[in-house]
Structure formats: C-alpha cells, structure tokens
Tab-separated table of C-alpha atoms in Angstrom:
chain	number	residue	atom	x	y	z
A	1	UNK	CA	-17.815	39.291	-44.205
A	2	UNK	CA	-17.549	36.217	-42.294
A	3	UNK	CA	-21.085	34.979	-40.725
A	4	UNK	CA	-23.023	33.007	-38.396
A	5	UNK	CA	-22.160	30.027	-40.454
A	6	UNK	CA	-19.510	30.643	-41.185
A	7	UNK	CA	-18.342	31.204	-37.884
A	8	UNK	CA	-19.723	27.979	-35.992
A	9	UNK	CA	-18.523	25.649	-38.448
A	10	UNK	CA	-15.096	27.287	-38.559
A	11	UNK	CA	-15.726	27.230	-34.232
A	12	UNK	CA	-16.204	23.370	-34.624
A	13	UNK	CA	-13.134	22.473	-37.086
A	14	UNK	CA	-10.678	24.409	-34.791
A	15	UNK	CA	-11.806	22.591	-31.848
A	16	UNK	CA	-11.716	19.383	-33.615
A	17	UNK	CA	-8.007	20.294	-34.419
A	18	UNK	CA	-6.184	21.812	-31.735
A	19	UNK	CA	-8.758	21.800	-28.979
A	20	UNK	CA	-7.272	19.139	-25.818
A	21	UNK	CA	-4.138	19.993	-27.401
A	22	UNK	CA	-1.007	22.655	-25.483
A	23	UNK	CA	-0.456	25.959	-26.966
A	24	UNK	CA	3.547	26.084	-27.380
A	25	UNK	CA	4.007	29.501	-29.332
A	26	UNK	CA	2.877	32.441	-30.041
A	27	UNK	CA	4.249	34.662	-32.661
A	28	UNK	CA	2.497	37.655	-33.557
A	29	UNK	CA	3.128	38.827	-37.237
A	30	UNK	CA	1.321	42.069	-37.334
A	31	UNK	CA	1.330	43.813	-33.693
A	32	UNK	CA	-1.483	46.529	-34.420
A	33	UNK	CA	-4.091	43.494	-34.873
A	34	UNK	CA	-3.625	42.640	-31.257
A	35	UNK	CA	-6.621	44.867	-29.475
A	36	UNK	CA	-5.682	44.293	-25.782
A	37	UNK	CA	-2.425	44.864	-23.863
A	38	UNK	CA	-3.293	42.709	-21.477
A	39	UNK	CA	-3.038	39.165	-20.294
A	40	UNK	CA	0.263	38.701	-21.878
A	41	UNK	CA	0.417	36.660	-24.787
A	42	UNK	CA	3.609	34.158	-23.510
A	43	UNK	CA	1.164	34.051	-20.205
A	44	UNK	CA	-0.958	31.750	-23.385
A	45	UNK	CA	2.727	29.049	-23.862
A	46	UNK	CA	1.649	25.330	-21.694
A	47	UNK	CA	-1.497	26.850	-21.843
A	48	UNK	CA	-4.379	23.922	-22.378
A	49	UNK	CA	-6.614	24.878	-25.010
A	50	UNK	CA	-9.807	23.529	-23.618
A	51	UNK	CA	-12.479	24.547	-26.810
A	52	UNK	CA	-13.092	26.922	-29.542
A	53	UNK	CA	-16.532	28.087	-30.073
A	54	UNK	CA	-18.177	30.943	-31.038
A	55	UNK	CA	-20.066	34.405	-29.910
A	56	UNK	CA	-21.707	36.617	-32.888
A	57	UNK	CA	-19.040	37.017	-35.253
A	58	UNK	CA	-16.426	35.922	-33.005
A	59	UNK	CA	-14.222	33.377	-32.308
A	60	UNK	CA	-14.024	32.111	-28.911
A	61	UNK	CA	-10.871	30.586	-27.561
A	62	UNK	CA	-11.276	28.895	-23.875
A	63	UNK	CA	-7.748	27.935	-22.022
A	64	UNK	CA	-7.278	26.108	-18.901
A	65	UNK	CA	-6.090	29.395	-16.247
A	66	UNK	CA	-9.736	31.084	-17.051
A	67	UNK	CA	-8.306	33.298	-20.294
A	68	UNK	CA	-9.647	33.590	-23.395
A	69	UNK	CA	-9.268	35.015	-26.663
A	70	UNK	CA	-11.728	36.278	-29.502
A	71	UNK	CA	-10.797	36.179	-33.537
A	72	UNK	CA	-13.276	38.861	-35.162
A	73	UNK	CA	-12.003	38.767	-39.016
A	74	UNK	CA	-13.628	41.746	-40.109
A	75	UNK	CA	-14.478	41.864	-43.873
A	76	UNK	CA	-10.965	40.644	-44.979
A	77	UNK	CA	-9.573	38.156	-42.776
A	78	UNK	CA	-9.154	34.238	-43.072
A	79	UNK	CA	-7.800	31.182	-40.842
A	80	UNK	CA	-5.722	28.927	-42.425
A	81	UNK	CA	-5.527	25.563	-40.308
A	82	UNK	CA	-1.391	24.677	-41.446
A	83	UNK	CA	-0.663	20.711	-40.640
A	84	UNK	CA	2.037	20.225	-40.980
A	85	UNK	CA	2.535	23.490	-39.656
A	86	UNK	CA	4.950	26.559	-40.639
A	87	UNK	CA	6.816	28.791	-40.317
A	88	UNK	CA	6.884	31.052	-43.693
A	89	UNK	CA	5.070	34.891	-43.207
A	90	UNK	CA	3.054	35.095	-46.293
A	91	UNK	CA	1.252	38.326	-46.853
A	92	UNK	CA	-1.291	39.964	-44.477
A	93	UNK	CA	-0.188	37.245	-42.054
A	94	UNK	CA	-1.535	39.013	-37.904
A	95	UNK	CA	-0.750	36.159	-35.760
A	96	UNK	CA	0.082	31.917	-36.125
A	97	UNK	CA	0.027	29.649	-33.362
A	98	UNK	CA	1.095	26.217	-32.618
A	99	UNK	CA	0.228	23.181	-30.180
A	100	UNK	CA	1.816	19.547	-29.063
A	101	UNK	CA	0.823	17.299	-31.529
A	102	UNK	CA	-1.315	19.307	-33.906
A	103	UNK	CA	-1.465	21.572	-36.823
A	104	UNK	CA	-0.700	25.967	-36.992
A	105	UNK	CA	-3.304	28.136	-37.081
A	106	UNK	CA	-2.809	31.315	-39.021
A	107	UNK	CA	-5.125	34.120	-38.880
A	108	UNK	CA	-4.178	36.856	-41.814
A	109	UNK	CA	-5.817	39.448	-43.282
A	110	UNK	CA	-6.045	40.544	-47.721
A	111	UNK	CA	-6.934	43.482	-48.193
A	112	UNK	CA	-5.744	47.089	-47.464
A	113	UNK	CA	-9.127	47.530	-44.385
A	114	UNK	CA	-6.650	45.975	-41.644
A	115	UNK	CA	-9.714	45.522	-39.517
A	116	UNK	CA	-9.565	41.677	-38.041
A	117	UNK	CA	-8.335	41.651	-34.815
A	118	UNK	CA	-7.650	39.450	-31.687
A	119	UNK	CA	-7.914	39.566	-27.839
A	120	UNK	CA	-7.130	37.996	-24.921
A	121	UNK	CA	-9.540	38.435	-22.010
A	122	UNK	CA	-8.943	37.466	-18.204
A	123	UNK	CA	-11.304	35.955	-16.443
A	124	UNK	CA	-14.696	37.943	-16.035
A	125	UNK	CA	-13.549	40.512	-18.886
A	126	UNK	CA	-15.865	39.818	-21.848
A	127	UNK	CA	-14.467	42.537	-23.719
A	128	UNK	CA	-16.258	43.131	-27.086
A	129	UNK	CA	-18.756	39.808	-26.380
A	130	UNK	CA	-20.622	42.647	-24.313
A	131	UNK	CA	-21.598	44.822	-26.359
A	132	UNK	CA	-23.629	42.164	-28.212
A	133	UNK	CA	-27.386	41.519	-28.927
A	134	UNK	CA	-28.457	37.590	-28.620
A	135	UNK	CA	-27.141	35.679	-31.565
A	136	UNK	CA	-29.405	35.605	-34.370
A	137	UNK	CA	-30.075	31.478	-33.766
A	138	UNK	CA	-31.109	31.754	-30.078
A	139	UNK	CA	-34.815	31.379	-28.200
A	140	UNK	CA	-33.586	35.502	-27.152
A	141	UNK	CA	-33.609	36.279	-30.474
A	142	UNK	CA	-37.259	35.400	-31.451
A	143	UNK	CA	-38.664	37.403	-28.429
A	144	UNK	CA	-36.571	40.334	-29.211
A	145	UNK	CA	-39.133	39.964	-32.435
A	146	UNK	CA	-41.726	39.557	-31.117
A	147	UNK	CA	-41.831	41.977	-28.133
A	148	UNK	CA	-39.621	44.618	-30.324
A	149	UNK	CA	-41.317	48.240	-32.182
A	150	UNK	CA	-37.761	48.907	-33.264
A	151	UNK	CA	-38.457	52.028	-35.899
A	152	UNK	CA	-35.106	51.644	-38.231
A	153	UNK	CA	-35.296	49.529	-41.322
A	154	UNK	CA	-35.111	45.855	-41.006
A	155	UNK	CA	-31.637	45.619	-43.025
A	156	UNK	CA	-30.563	47.919	-40.728
A	157	UNK	CA	-31.750	46.198	-37.350
A	158	UNK	CA	-30.870	42.960	-38.872
A	159	UNK	CA	-27.020	43.975	-39.529
A	160	UNK	CA	-26.342	46.131	-36.076
A	161	UNK	CA	-24.088	43.531	-34.285
A	162	UNK	CA	-25.727	45.681	-30.781
A	163	UNK	CA	-29.764	44.126	-31.251
A	164	UNK	CA	-28.748	40.917	-32.827
A	165	UNK	CA	-25.389	38.964	-33.106
A	166	UNK	CA	-23.834	37.250	-36.113
A	167	UNK	CA	-26.081	38.640	-39.369
A	168	UNK	CA	-24.514	40.973	-42.009
A	169	UNK	CA	-25.458	41.686	-45.276
A	170	UNK	CA	-25.664	38.489	-46.864
A	171	UNK	CA	-28.139	36.601	-44.272
A	172	UNK	CA	-30.085	39.179	-44.142
A	173	UNK	CA	-31.084	38.811	-47.577
A	174	UNK	CA	-31.733	35.883	-47.952
A	175	UNK	CA	-33.582	36.105	-44.948
A	176	UNK	CA	-36.258	38.726	-45.634
A	177	UNK	CA	-35.924	37.115	-49.629
A	178	UNK	CA	-37.654	34.059	-47.969
A	179	UNK	CA	-39.502	36.048	-45.205
A	180	UNK	CA	-41.573	37.470	-48.268
A	181	UNK	CA	-40.299	40.738	-46.353
A	182	UNK	CA	-39.172	44.675	-47.137
A	183	UNK	CA	-35.562	45.205	-46.740
A	184	UNK	CA	-36.750	48.731	-45.533
A	185	UNK	CA	-40.374	47.539	-43.450
A	186	UNK	CA	-39.687	48.253	-39.683
A	187	UNK	CA	-40.660	45.765	-36.409
A	188	UNK	CA	-43.084	48.820	-35.566
A	189	UNK	CA	-44.656	48.177	-38.543
A	190	UNK	CA	-45.343	44.437	-38.511
A	191	UNK	CA	-48.283	42.176	-37.583
A	192	UNK	CA	-47.617	39.251	-35.502
A	193	UNK	CA	-48.336	36.704	-38.140
A	194	UNK	CA	-44.667	38.422	-39.947
A	195	UNK	CA	-43.468	38.879	-37.093
A	196	UNK	CA	-42.818	34.774	-37.579
A	197	UNK	CA	-41.782	34.670	-41.004
A	198	UNK	CA	-38.784	36.723	-39.913
A	199	UNK	CA	-37.512	35.017	-37.611
A	200	UNK	CA	-38.379	31.172	-39.297
A	201	UNK	CA	-36.907	33.295	-42.265
A	202	UNK	CA	-33.599	34.083	-40.735
A	203	UNK	CA	-33.255	30.785	-38.902
A	204	UNK	CA	-33.857	29.390	-42.045
A	205	UNK	CA	-30.888	30.492	-44.606
A	206	UNK	CA	-28.582	29.923	-41.321
A	207	UNK	CA	-29.616	27.091	-40.662
A	208	UNK	CA	-28.459	25.872	-44.188
A	209	UNK	CA	-26.329	28.457	-44.034
A	210	UNK	CA	-24.300	26.386	-41.929
A	211	UNK	CA	-25.008	22.686	-43.503
A	212	UNK	CA	-23.076	23.821	-46.364
A	213	UNK	CA	-20.251	25.746	-44.300
A	214	UNK	CA	-20.349	21.878	-42.184
A	215	UNK	CA	-18.619	20.956	-45.144
A	216	UNK	CA	-15.602	23.122	-45.722
A	217	UNK	CA	-11.989	21.218	-44.608
A	218	UNK	CA	-9.554	23.124	-43.206
A	219	UNK	CA	-9.746	26.267	-42.203
A	220	UNK	CA	-11.503	29.515	-44.346
A	221	UNK	CA	-11.261	30.029	-47.353
A	222	UNK	CA	-11.450	33.814	-49.222
A	223	UNK	CA	-14.360	34.142	-51.144
A	224	UNK	CA	-17.267	32.623	-49.435
A	225	UNK	CA	-21.135	33.182	-49.993
A	226	UNK	CA	-20.469	30.785	-53.091
A	227	UNK	CA	-24.725	29.480	-51.104
A	228	UNK	CA	-26.386	32.040	-50.924
A	229	UNK	CA	-30.110	33.029	-52.501
A	230	UNK	CA	-30.152	36.275	-53.596
A	231	UNK	CA	-27.236	38.096	-52.008
A	232	UNK	CA	-25.416	40.085	-54.843
A	233	UNK	CA	-27.787	38.617	-57.282
A	234	UNK	CA	-29.405	41.549	-58.518
A	235	UNK	CA	-30.356	40.831	-62.679
A	236	UNK	CA	-31.251	37.938	-62.207
A	237	UNK	CA	-34.534	35.402	-62.235
A	238	UNK	CA	-36.347	35.626	-58.645
A	239	UNK	CA	-35.595	32.241	-57.517
A	240	UNK	CA	-38.798	31.686	-55.998
A	241	UNK	CA	-39.941	31.389	-60.011
A	242	UNK	CA	-42.759	34.369	-59.556
A	243	UNK	CA	-41.252	36.169	-62.607
A	244	UNK	CA	-39.368	38.811	-61.826
A	245	UNK	CA	-35.346	40.536	-61.436
A	246	UNK	CA	-34.470	41.035	-58.705
A	247	UNK	CA	-33.334	44.247	-57.735
A	248	UNK	CA	-30.783	46.482	-55.170
A	249	UNK	CA	-30.287	49.282	-53.558
A	250	UNK	CA	-26.640	50.319	-53.753
A	251	UNK	CA	-24.820	52.357	-50.602
A	252	UNK	CA	-21.311	53.903	-51.036
A	253	UNK	CA	-20.183	50.519	-49.559
A	254	UNK	CA	-22.137	48.284	-50.213
A	255	UNK	CA	-25.372	47.542	-51.699
A	256	UNK	CA	-28.774	44.951	-50.736
A	257	UNK	CA	-30.323	43.033	-52.745
A	258	UNK	CA	-34.562	42.316	-53.040
A	259	UNK	CA	-37.193	40.706	-55.001
A	260	UNK	CA	-39.993	43.512	-55.632
A	261	UNK	CA	-42.530	41.062	-56.116
A	262	UNK	CA	-42.151	39.234	-53.640
A	263	UNK	CA	-40.627	41.483	-51.340
A	264	UNK	CA	-42.168	45.155	-51.563
A	265	UNK	CA	-46.246	44.803	-52.867
A	266	UNK	CA	-44.213	45.328	-57.106
A	267	UNK	CA	-42.429	48.502	-55.473
A	268	UNK	CA	-39.036	49.744	-56.383
A	269	UNK	CA	-37.089	50.580	-53.317
A	270	UNK	CA	-35.354	54.490	-53.830
A	271	UNK	CA	-31.992	53.961	-54.964
A	272	UNK	CA	-29.993	57.531	-54.610
A	273	UNK	CA	-26.830	56.171	-56.120
A	274	UNK	CA	-29.225	55.414	-59.231
A	275	UNK	CA	-31.355	58.643	-59.231
A	276	UNK	CA	-27.693	60.088	-59.208
A	277	UNK	CA	-26.587	58.864	-62.380
A	278	UNK	CA	-30.243	59.308	-64.372
A	279	UNK	CA	-29.518	63.265	-63.665
C-alpha cells in the first residue's frame, strides 16, 4: 500500500501537472468507487484546481469553489498521469479527470479488493480526514510519542491511522529496525531515550523514502517498496551487519520483519503460523 512518502511525492507531481488548470470533465468508470453523494461531481467541471496536497495516505485536491476531493489508493489503487489525455477504459479503471491544457489523470485499481476510492467534500466537511491522527512527519507525532502511555504493540500503534497517519507496514518495519526497537514493545514500556529513537527512526525512513519517491516521474507504478531496508526481506542478512538473519512474524494477510539481534535482544518473536506448521 502506498504510504506517506509515495503519496507526498505523488501529490507534488500532480500539483505540478494540473495545479492552476480548470477541470473539464469527470468520467466515473466504476461508480462504487465514489464514496460520497454530495456535492455532485458535475459541480467540479469548470473549477480551477488550486492545488493538490496530502493528509495521511489521502491525496487532497482543492478547487476554487471550496470543494475538496480526496483520493485513497488502499492496497491496489494507482494513479496514471496521461499525457496526452486518453479516452480508453483500461481494466480496473475507476475515474478519469481531464483539464484545460493539461494531462488527464486516471484512478485505477488492480486486484479484486476494490477498496480504492474518492470523496467530494463541501466547505467545512473533513470527511474521513477528521478521524486521522497526526501525520508521522509532524511535531505533533513527536509530542504524541513523548507523552503517550499506549499499551498496544508499537507495530500496531504506528499503523493505526486514527493514531498516527501515513505509516503502513513497510515504513513501520524499517522505522522500528532503524530505532532498534522490537515491534512487540509498547510505548508504555519505553524510556525517554527509546522514545526519541522511535521518532528519529520513523522520521528517518520516511525522509529517505520521500527522497527516493521524488525521483519518480508521472503517476504511481504498480510495484512499490524497492527501497525498503528490511520490510519483506526476511531470510536475508540484517543490513546493520550484526551477523544475524532477518526474521518474520506471519499473520493471515501480512507479515512483519525484524532483526532478532538488533531489535529483540536475540529473542525470536512468537509466530503462530510457524508454530502451527511445526505441530
């Protein structure tokens, strides 16, 4: 799933491509992807795109009539910047936007989950943004980590968008590895120094990810995460050079990756799926 760096860099490319242009058409190609019924999408036609930004994992489009449009890609959603604009309906297409003297923008989704979507919000309506925690790259996140006594596992805490916005499995794995913290540790059990490491670790991997993502051109490709350090690399050598091998904890639909030497004092975390296989 695209996370904060992917979405921030994508918002910057979209802002450069269509910011300052009038929207000339909205063509819904999969009607269930639109998550709101008011305002009507037709009210956007002729409106100026004042800018495209980001909040958490949402793209936030601002129009000069006060309407905002949100786009969330979920696991399989992607964005194509079509220059020149196209009229075809490729597989998985959800909605296409065209603009005066600019490229087209296509929202699409691969796979079968069908969770990507878009929202139109009138003035004063924050929609799903209202439920988000602070973005992980903001001072508010550092304040939260410094003072919270949350007893959930750090891996759960960081991925809960209502608590911390913008971070998913990839940057959580990498951030905890950089911070030398167990994914099963809790904020309630961390001292001040460990909390500082957590903030620095998460911020560091997000900054590195954003630097990498800003090298892309166009929309967002199907495959992401080619710059992750430990995520999805279980079974390979720890990049810290500690001599250990990265391990995993597997769940029904995802896994987390960690280094036993660098993060858990040499202990292997309980993996229920592995335990069932060994019975």
